[in-house]
Coordinates of C-alpha atoms and ligand atoms in Angstrom, one line a residue:
M83 CA -6.5 -55.2 -5.6
K84 CA -5.0 -58.5 -7.1
Y85 CA -5.2 -57.0 -10.6
A86 CA -3.3 -53.8 -9.4
V87 CA -0.5 -55.8 -8.0
F88 CA -0.2 -58.0 -11.2
C89 CA -0.1 -54.9 -13.4
L90 CA 2.7 -53.3 -11.4
L91 CA 4.8 -56.5 -11.4
I92 CA 4.5 -56.8 -15.2
T93 CA 5.2 -53.2 -15.9
G94 CA 8.3 -53.4 -13.9
C95 CA 9.7 -56.3 -15.8
L96 CA 9.1 -54.8 -19.1
L97 CA 10.6 -51.3 -18.5
G98 CA 13.5 -52.3 -16.2
G99 CA 16.8 -51.3 -17.7
A100 CA 15.5 -49.9 -21.0
K101 CA 16.5 -46.4 -20.3
A102 CA 19.7 -44.3 -20.4
Q103 CA 22.1 -44.8 -17.5
N104 CA 25.0 -42.8 -18.8
P105 CA 26.3 -40.3 -17.7
I106 CA 25.8 -41.8 -14.2
I107 CA 25.4 -38.5 -12.4
Q108 CA 23.1 -35.9 -13.9
T109 CA 23.0 -33.2 -11.2
H110 CA 26.5 -31.9 -11.8
F111 CA 29.6 -32.4 -13.8
S112 CA 31.9 -35.2 -12.8
P113 CA 35.2 -35.3 -14.8
D114 CA 38.2 -37.7 -14.1
P115 CA 36.4 -40.6 -12.4
A116 CA 38.5 -42.6 -10.1
P117 CA 36.5 -45.6 -8.7
M118 CA 37.5 -47.4 -5.5
V119 CA 35.8 -50.6 -4.1
Y120 CA 35.5 -50.8 -0.4
N121 CA 33.3 -52.7 1.9
G122 CA 30.8 -53.8 -0.8
R123 CA 30.4 -50.4 -2.3
V124 CA 31.9 -48.6 -5.2
Y125 CA 33.1 -45.0 -4.6
V126 CA 33.8 -42.8 -7.3
Y127 CA 36.1 -39.7 -6.7
T128 CA 35.8 -37.0 -9.4
G129 CA 36.6 -33.4 -10.2
D130 CA 33.9 -30.8 -10.6
D131 CA 33.9 -29.0 -14.0
I132 CA 32.1 -25.5 -13.4
P133 CA 29.2 -24.9 -15.8
G134 CA 29.8 -22.2 -18.3
Y135 CA 33.6 -21.9 -18.0
D136 CA 36.0 -22.2 -20.9
F137 CA 38.9 -24.1 -19.3
Y138 CA 39.5 -26.7 -16.5
Y139 CA 39.1 -24.2 -13.8
M140 CA 37.9 -26.5 -11.2
I141 CA 37.9 -25.6 -7.4
K142 CA 36.8 -28.9 -5.6
W143 CA 36.6 -32.6 -5.8
R144 CA 33.6 -34.8 -5.4
V145 CA 32.6 -38.3 -4.3
A146 CA 29.6 -40.5 -4.9
S147 CA 28.9 -44.2 -4.2
S148 CA 26.7 -47.1 -5.1
E149 CA 26.2 -50.7 -4.0
D150 CA 24.4 -51.6 -7.3
M151 CA 26.2 -49.6 -10.0
V152 CA 23.0 -47.8 -11.0
N153 CA 21.8 -45.9 -7.9
W154 CA 24.4 -43.3 -7.0
T155 CA 24.5 -41.5 -3.8
D156 CA 26.1 -38.0 -3.9
H157 CA 28.3 -37.4 -0.9
G158 CA 29.0 -33.9 -2.1
S159 CA 32.6 -32.3 -2.0
P160 CA 34.7 -33.3 0.9
I161 CA 37.7 -31.6 -0.3
S162 CA 38.3 -28.4 -2.3
L163 CA 41.3 -26.1 -3.1
E164 CA 40.8 -24.4 0.3
S165 CA 41.6 -27.7 2.0
F166 CA 45.3 -27.3 0.8
S167 CA 46.9 -24.1 1.9
W168 CA 49.4 -24.3 -0.9
A169 CA 46.8 -24.7 -3.7
R170 CA 45.4 -21.8 -5.7
D171 CA 43.6 -23.2 -8.9
R172 CA 42.9 -26.2 -11.1
A173 CA 41.6 -28.9 -8.9
W174 CA 42.4 -31.6 -11.4
A175 CA 42.3 -35.4 -11.6
S176 CA 42.6 -37.4 -8.2
Q177 CA 42.5 -40.9 -6.8
C178 CA 41.6 -42.3 -3.3
I179 CA 43.0 -45.6 -1.9
E180 CA 42.4 -47.5 1.4
R181 CA 45.3 -48.6 3.5
N182 CA 44.8 -50.0 7.2
G183 CA 41.5 -48.3 7.5
K184 CA 42.5 -45.0 6.4
F185 CA 41.7 -43.3 3.1
Y186 CA 44.4 -41.5 1.2
W187 CA 43.1 -39.1 -1.5
Y188 CA 45.8 -38.0 -3.9
I189 CA 45.0 -34.8 -5.7
C190 CA 46.8 -32.4 -8.0
A191 CA 46.4 -28.6 -8.1
Q192 CA 48.0 -25.5 -9.4
T193 CA 50.5 -24.1 -6.5
V194 CA 50.7 -20.5 -5.4
D195 CA 54.1 -20.4 -7.4
N196 CA 52.3 -21.3 -10.5
N197 CA 53.4 -24.8 -11.0
V198 CA 51.4 -28.0 -10.4
A199 CA 51.9 -30.3 -7.4
I200 CA 50.5 -33.5 -6.0
G201 CA 49.2 -33.6 -2.4
V202 CA 47.4 -36.1 -0.2
A203 CA 44.2 -35.7 2.2
V204 CA 43.5 -38.4 4.6
A205 CA 40.3 -39.6 6.3
D206 CA 38.9 -42.5 8.4
H207 CA 36.0 -42.7 6.1
P208 CA 35.8 -42.9 2.3
T209 CA 33.5 -39.8 2.2
G210 CA 35.6 -38.0 4.9
P211 CA 36.1 -35.7 6.5
F212 CA 39.3 -35.4 4.9
K213 CA 42.3 -33.2 5.9
D214 CA 45.5 -32.2 4.0
A215 CA 48.0 -34.6 5.6
L216 CA 51.2 -32.9 5.1
G217 CA 50.3 -29.1 4.8
K218 CA 52.5 -29.1 1.7
P219 CA 52.7 -31.0 -1.5
L220 CA 54.0 -34.7 -1.7
I221 CA 55.3 -34.3 -5.3
S222 CA 56.5 -30.7 -6.3
T223 CA 59.2 -30.4 -8.9
G224 CA 58.6 -26.8 -10.1
S225 CA 56.8 -28.0 -13.2
W226 CA 53.4 -28.5 -14.9
A227 CA 54.0 -32.2 -15.4
N228 CA 52.8 -33.1 -11.9
I229 CA 49.2 -33.9 -12.7
D230 CA 46.8 -36.9 -12.6
P231 CA 48.2 -39.1 -9.8
T232 CA 47.3 -42.8 -9.7
V233 CA 48.0 -45.1 -6.7
F234 CA 48.2 -48.8 -6.1
I235 CA 49.3 -51.1 -3.2
D236 CA 51.0 -54.3 -4.5
D237 CA 50.5 -57.7 -2.8
D238 CA 53.9 -57.3 -1.1
G239 CA 52.7 -54.0 0.6
Q240 CA 54.7 -51.7 -1.6
A241 CA 52.6 -48.7 -2.9
Y242 CA 53.3 -47.0 -6.1
L243 CA 52.3 -43.4 -7.2
Y244 CA 52.3 -42.8 -11.0
W245 CA 51.4 -39.5 -12.5
G246 CA 52.4 -37.0 -15.2
N247 CA 51.7 -35.0 -18.4
P248 CA 53.3 -35.4 -21.1
N249 CA 55.7 -37.9 -19.5
L250 CA 54.9 -40.7 -17.0
Y251 CA 56.6 -40.8 -13.6
Y252 CA 56.5 -42.9 -10.6
V253 CA 57.8 -43.0 -7.0
K254 CA 57.7 -45.9 -4.4
L255 CA 55.6 -44.8 -1.5
N256 CA 56.5 -45.6 2.1
K257 CA 54.0 -47.5 4.3
D258 CA 52.8 -44.2 5.7
M259 CA 51.5 -43.3 2.2
L260 CA 52.5 -39.7 2.9
S261 CA 56.3 -40.0 2.0
Y262 CA 58.5 -41.9 -0.6
T263 CA 61.9 -43.4 -0.8
G264 CA 64.3 -43.2 -3.8
D265 CA 64.1 -41.0 -6.8
I266 CA 61.3 -39.9 -9.0
V267 CA 61.6 -42.2 -12.1
Q268 CA 60.6 -40.9 -15.5
I269 CA 59.3 -43.8 -17.8
P270 CA 61.0 -43.7 -21.3
Q271 CA 58.2 -42.7 -24.0
T272 CA 58.9 -45.5 -26.6
A273 CA 56.5 -46.8 -29.3
E274 CA 57.1 -50.3 -27.6
S275 CA 55.5 -49.0 -24.3
F276 CA 52.9 -46.6 -25.4
G277 CA 52.2 -47.2 -29.1
G278 CA 53.9 -44.0 -30.5
V279 CA 56.4 -41.3 -29.8
R280 CA 55.8 -37.6 -29.2
K281 CA 56.1 -35.9 -32.6
Q282 CA 55.5 -32.2 -33.2
R283 CA 52.8 -31.9 -35.8
S284 CA 53.3 -28.9 -38.1
T285 CA 50.9 -26.8 -40.2
G286 CA 49.9 -28.5 -43.4
D287 CA 50.9 -31.9 -42.2
A288 CA 47.5 -33.3 -42.8
E289 CA 47.2 -31.8 -46.3
A290 CA 50.6 -33.3 -47.0
G291 CA 49.5 -36.6 -46.0
V292 CA 51.9 -36.9 -43.0
E293 CA 51.3 -39.9 -41.1
P294 CA 48.8 -39.3 -38.2
V295 CA 49.7 -39.9 -34.7
K296 CA 49.3 -43.7 -34.0
D297 CA 49.0 -43.5 -30.2
L298 CA 51.2 -42.1 -27.4
Y299 CA 51.1 -41.5 -23.7
V300 CA 49.4 -38.0 -22.9
E301 CA 48.0 -38.1 -19.3
G302 CA 45.4 -39.6 -16.9
P303 CA 47.3 -42.9 -16.0
W304 CA 45.5 -45.6 -14.1
F305 CA 47.7 -48.3 -12.4
Y306 CA 46.4 -51.7 -11.3
K307 CA 47.0 -55.3 -11.0
R308 CA 44.9 -58.2 -11.8
S309 CA 45.6 -61.9 -11.9
G310 CA 49.3 -61.3 -11.6
K311 CA 49.5 -58.8 -14.4
Y312 CA 50.1 -55.1 -14.1
Y313 CA 48.0 -52.7 -16.2
Q314 CA 48.8 -49.0 -17.0
M315 CA 45.8 -47.4 -18.6
Y316 CA 46.1 -43.8 -19.9
A317 CA 44.7 -41.2 -22.1
G318 CA 46.3 -41.7 -25.4
I319 CA 45.6 -39.8 -28.6
T320 CA 43.7 -40.2 -31.8
N321 CA 43.7 -37.5 -34.6
R322 CA 40.5 -35.9 -33.2
T323 CA 40.5 -36.4 -29.4
E324 CA 42.0 -38.3 -26.5
C325 CA 41.3 -42.0 -26.3
L326 CA 41.9 -44.5 -23.6
S327 CA 44.8 -46.9 -24.3
Y328 CA 46.9 -49.4 -22.2
A329 CA 50.1 -51.2 -21.6
M330 CA 50.8 -54.3 -19.4
R331 CA 53.7 -55.8 -17.8
D332 CA 54.5 -58.6 -15.3
A333 CA 56.3 -56.1 -13.1
P334 CA 55.1 -52.8 -11.4
T335 CA 57.6 -50.6 -12.9
G336 CA 57.6 -51.7 -16.5
P337 CA 59.2 -51.7 -19.0
W338 CA 55.5 -51.3 -20.3
K339 CA 54.4 -53.2 -23.3
Y340 CA 51.7 -51.3 -25.4
Q341 CA 48.6 -53.2 -26.0
G342 CA 46.4 -51.0 -27.9
K343 CA 43.5 -48.6 -27.7
I344 CA 40.5 -49.5 -25.4
M345 CA 38.1 -46.6 -26.1
T346 CA 38.3 -44.4 -29.2
D347 CA 34.8 -43.2 -29.7
Q348 CA 35.1 -40.0 -27.6
P349 CA 32.5 -37.4 -29.2
T350 CA 34.3 -34.3 -30.5
N351 CA 32.5 -32.0 -28.3
S352 CA 35.0 -32.9 -25.6
F353 CA 38.8 -33.4 -25.9
T354 CA 39.9 -35.4 -23.0
N355 CA 39.1 -38.7 -21.7
H356 CA 40.2 -40.1 -18.4
G357 CA 39.4 -43.5 -16.9
G358 CA 39.5 -46.0 -14.1
I359 CA 38.9 -49.6 -14.0
I360 CA 37.8 -51.9 -11.2
D361 CA 36.1 -55.4 -10.6
F362 CA 33.0 -55.4 -8.6
K363 CA 30.5 -58.3 -7.8
G364 CA 32.1 -60.5 -10.4
N365 CA 31.9 -57.9 -13.1
S366 CA 34.7 -55.6 -14.7
Y367 CA 33.9 -52.0 -15.2
L368 CA 35.5 -49.0 -17.1
F369 CA 34.8 -45.6 -15.8
Y370 CA 35.5 -42.8 -18.1
H371 CA 34.2 -39.3 -18.9
T372 CA 32.4 -37.6 -21.8
G373 CA 31.0 -34.1 -22.5
L374 CA 27.5 -35.7 -23.1
L375 CA 25.5 -34.2 -20.2
P376 CA 23.2 -31.4 -21.5
N377 CA 25.4 -28.3 -21.8
G378 CA 28.3 -30.4 -21.4
G379 CA 31.6 -30.3 -23.5
S380 CA 35.4 -30.1 -23.2
Y381 CA 34.9 -28.2 -19.8
G382 CA 31.7 -29.8 -18.8
R383 CA 32.5 -33.6 -18.5
A384 CA 30.5 -36.4 -16.8
T385 CA 31.3 -39.9 -15.7
A386 CA 29.9 -42.8 -17.7
I387 CA 30.5 -46.6 -16.9
E388 CA 30.7 -49.7 -19.3
T389 CA 31.0 -53.3 -18.4
F390 CA 33.5 -55.5 -20.2
K391 CA 35.1 -59.1 -19.9
Y392 CA 38.9 -59.4 -20.1
N393 CA 40.1 -61.7 -22.9
A394 CA 41.6 -65.1 -21.7
D395 CA 45.1 -63.8 -21.9
G396 CA 44.2 -60.7 -19.6
T397 CA 44.1 -58.3 -22.5
I398 CA 41.2 -55.7 -22.5
P399 CA 38.7 -55.7 -25.5
S400 CA 37.8 -52.6 -27.3
I401 CA 34.9 -50.9 -25.4
K402 CA 32.2 -48.8 -26.8
M403 CA 30.6 -45.8 -25.2
T404 CA 26.9 -46.4 -24.7
K405 CA 23.9 -44.5 -23.4
E406 CA 22.5 -47.6 -21.7
G407 CA 25.5 -48.0 -19.5
V408 CA 25.4 -50.9 -17.0
Q409 CA 22.7 -53.0 -15.3
P410 CA 22.0 -53.2 -11.5
V411 CA 24.0 -55.6 -9.6
G412 CA 22.2 -55.1 -6.4
K413 CA 18.9 -53.7 -5.1
L414 CA 17.6 -50.8 -3.1
D415 CA 16.0 -51.3 0.3
P416 CA 12.9 -48.9 0.4
Y417 CA 12.4 -49.8 4.1
K418 CA 15.5 -48.1 5.2
R419 CA 16.3 -44.3 5.0
V420 CA 17.1 -43.5 1.4
E421 CA 18.8 -40.2 0.7
A422 CA 17.0 -38.2 -1.9
E423 CA 20.4 -37.6 -3.7
T424 CA 20.5 -41.5 -4.4
I425 CA 19.8 -41.2 -8.0
A426 CA 19.8 -43.6 -11.1
W427 CA 18.7 -40.7 -13.4
A428 CA 17.4 -37.2 -12.6
E429 CA 16.4 -34.2 -14.7
K430 CA 16.1 -30.6 -13.9
C431 CA 17.4 -30.7 -10.6
K432 CA 20.6 -30.7 -8.7
T433 CA 22.3 -31.3 -5.4
S434 CA 23.6 -29.0 -2.8
Q435 CA 25.2 -29.5 0.7
N436 CA 25.2 -27.9 4.1
E437 CA 26.9 -28.8 7.4
N438 CA 24.3 -31.7 7.9
G439 CA 25.0 -33.3 4.4
V440 CA 23.7 -33.4 0.9
F441 CA 20.1 -32.7 -0.3
V442 CA 18.4 -32.3 -3.7
T443 CA 17.6 -28.7 -4.7
G444 CA 16.6 -26.8 -7.8
I445 CA 13.4 -28.6 -7.9
R446 CA 10.7 -27.1 -10.2
T447 CA 7.7 -28.4 -12.1
G448 CA 9.0 -30.9 -14.6
S449 CA 11.8 -32.1 -12.4
Y450 CA 12.1 -35.7 -11.6
I451 CA 14.4 -38.4 -9.9
K452 CA 14.3 -42.1 -10.8
V453 CA 15.8 -44.9 -8.6
R454 CA 16.1 -48.4 -10.0
S455 CA 15.8 -51.9 -8.7
V456 CA 13.7 -51.0 -5.5
D457 CA 12.9 -54.3 -3.8
F458 CA 9.4 -54.1 -1.9
G459 CA 9.6 -57.7 -1.0
T460 CA 6.6 -60.0 -0.8
S461 CA 4.2 -57.8 1.3
S462 CA 3.2 -54.2 0.5
P463 CA 4.2 -51.0 2.4
K464 CA 1.7 -49.3 4.2
E465 CA 3.2 -45.8 4.4
F466 CA 5.6 -43.5 2.5
S467 CA 7.4 -40.5 4.1
A468 CA 9.6 -37.9 2.7
T469 CA 11.6 -35.1 4.5
I470 CA 11.3 -31.8 2.7
A471 CA 12.0 -28.1 3.2
A472 CA 9.9 -25.4 1.5
G473 CA 10.8 -21.7 1.7
L474 CA 7.9 -20.7 -0.3
D475 CA 4.7 -22.2 -1.4
G476 CA 5.9 -25.8 -1.6
G477 CA 4.6 -28.1 -4.4
I478 CA 3.5 -31.7 -4.9
L479 CA 5.7 -34.8 -4.8
E480 CA 4.3 -37.8 -6.6
V481 CA 5.7 -41.3 -6.5
H482 CA 5.2 -43.3 -9.6
V483 CA 6.1 -47.0 -10.3
D484 CA 8.1 -48.1 -13.2
S485 CA 7.7 -44.8 -15.5
L486 CA 7.0 -41.1 -15.2
A487 CA 3.3 -41.8 -16.1
G488 CA 3.2 -45.2 -14.2
T489 CA 0.8 -46.0 -11.4
K490 CA 0.8 -43.2 -8.6
L491 CA 1.7 -44.8 -5.4
A492 CA 1.9 -41.8 -3.3
E493 CA 1.2 -38.0 -3.4
I494 CA 2.4 -35.5 -0.8
K495 CA 1.2 -32.0 -0.8
V496 CA 4.0 -29.9 0.6
P497 CA 3.1 -26.6 2.2
R498 CA 5.6 -23.9 3.3
T499 CA 7.7 -25.4 6.1
G500 CA 9.3 -22.1 7.4
G501 CA 12.5 -22.0 5.2
W502 CA 14.7 -23.9 2.6
Q503 CA 16.4 -25.5 5.6
S504 CA 13.4 -26.1 7.8
W505 CA 13.0 -29.8 7.3
K506 CA 9.6 -31.6 7.9
T507 CA 8.7 -35.3 7.3
F508 CA 5.5 -35.8 5.6
T509 CA 3.8 -39.2 5.7
E510 CA 1.3 -40.6 3.4
T511 CA -0.8 -43.8 3.9
L512 CA -0.7 -46.0 0.8
A513 CA -3.9 -47.3 -0.9
I514 CA -2.3 -49.2 -3.8
P515 CA -0.3 -52.5 -3.1
V516 CA 3.1 -52.9 -4.5
T517 CA 5.5 -55.9 -4.2
G518 CA 8.6 -57.1 -5.9
M519 CA 11.1 -55.1 -7.7
H520 CA 10.4 -51.9 -9.5
D521 CA 11.8 -48.5 -10.7
L522 CA 10.4 -45.6 -8.8
Y523 CA 10.0 -42.0 -10.2
F524 CA 9.8 -39.0 -7.8
V525 CA 7.8 -36.4 -9.9
F526 CA 7.7 -32.8 -8.8
K527 CA 4.9 -30.6 -9.5
G528 CA 3.7 -26.9 -8.6
Q529 CA 0.6 -26.0 -6.8
N530 CA -0.9 -22.9 -8.5
I531 CA 2.6 -21.0 -8.8
T532 CA 4.6 -19.8 -11.4
A533 CA 6.0 -22.8 -13.4
G534 CA 9.6 -21.8 -13.1
R535 CA 9.6 -21.2 -9.4
E536 CA 11.7 -23.5 -7.1
L537 CA 9.3 -25.8 -5.1
F538 CA 11.2 -27.4 -2.1
N539 CA 14.4 -29.2 -1.2
F540 CA 14.3 -32.9 -0.7
D541 CA 16.5 -34.8 2.0
Y542 CA 15.3 -38.4 2.2
W543 CA 12.5 -40.8 1.9
M544 CA 11.4 -44.2 3.1
F545 CA 8.5 -46.8 3.0
K546 CA 7.0 -48.5 6.0
K547 CA 5.3 -51.9 6.1
Ligands
LIG184 O1 40.4 -32.4 -15.6 C1 41.5 -31.8 -15.8 C2 42.6 -32.5 -16.7 O2 41.9 -32.9 -17.8 C3 42.9 -33.8 -16.0 O3 43.8 -33.7 -15.0 C4 43.3 -34.5 -17.3 O4 43.5 -35.9 -17.2 C5 42.2 -34.2 -18.2 O5 41.2 -35.0 -18.1

């Protein structure tokens, strides 16, 4: 027995963190990430690129959260185009912010009169339920410029809403966060502010050696303040794709001073980049998107994260995209109910939601879910339980430690439960002790059935001492 414990501990130390962590969500696409720190958790609000489509035809927005930056809980889609009576298509970039215990989620969408407008949904909790606060757009100027809202509340209580493509605009929001005072201000597009000016490229420019675009503001602003300095990150441009660039200023409304490019290595399978920056648990993080999820591309984009350190003068270093992403800054408590859709890495499964919440579905032989930094403490658990629904023959859920082929802690043989939403909790007594910090792998297998058949839905799991 002692030998088994020793092996588990050693294996955990060797393998921890050696695997891919980007993109952070593998069960669906998650473009245009907008992170928000609230109450010890990071929430990331995203769009939802539809697999197989050839444009940004999104119909809903999504939210996921984490307290350790590697295990992300999928909270599903609290709002969609249907939440806004004035919206008809293109659920594009958004950002949510908290003020006085209420959550204001600014979104943009195509309107019924074929322009784009910015609206706002409000909730009492970061994951909703959200409701269109106004029943009409907040910003509507009869143009396609009104995309990509970013919102920030300054230390003096003044809130600012910036947005726009191909120009950058702002208004000063009132304290209700649902109205504004003063005019919409358009920020001048100068090389001093954004590194380049808009120039029409003509056919043959490249061959003729015409100077390539240096940088310029395109879209996707991300406005924030840190140590007394204001930052405006945005999607700029390289010759191949969008990049992330930024400007700084000691005042919230500019004039902005161009600082350079932050991230330029966007793979060419996807044109856009769109990011957000936060500080969390003593680290700084850049959220961005790529087309690097399997079957991804320009219209199948997924959120990724890198950590970075500001330079001493507050400027941002150049940041490279990595597969490894970030390391855990917390641990997962296996003795509390853990939603199956809390995932560090998953393959060949997805998530879905009903009126009771989100669950993992699409599970077949070969599917698996990994969670990281699970802290079993100093004494071993005695039981493992999982809540599952199987409409057909069911299957097998195995729990492995530290790798897909690592020591098998538990095995649950799942029978038919009476339907895909007929949930039953299965409990297994554990024979192998495990203590300390480990990654866990939930490995799914069929029981004498066609390999491709869906096995069961998975709602939550838990260990007991
Ligand atoms: O996701 C649709 C659009 O693509 C966003 O609004 C832009 O920022 C770009 O990422």
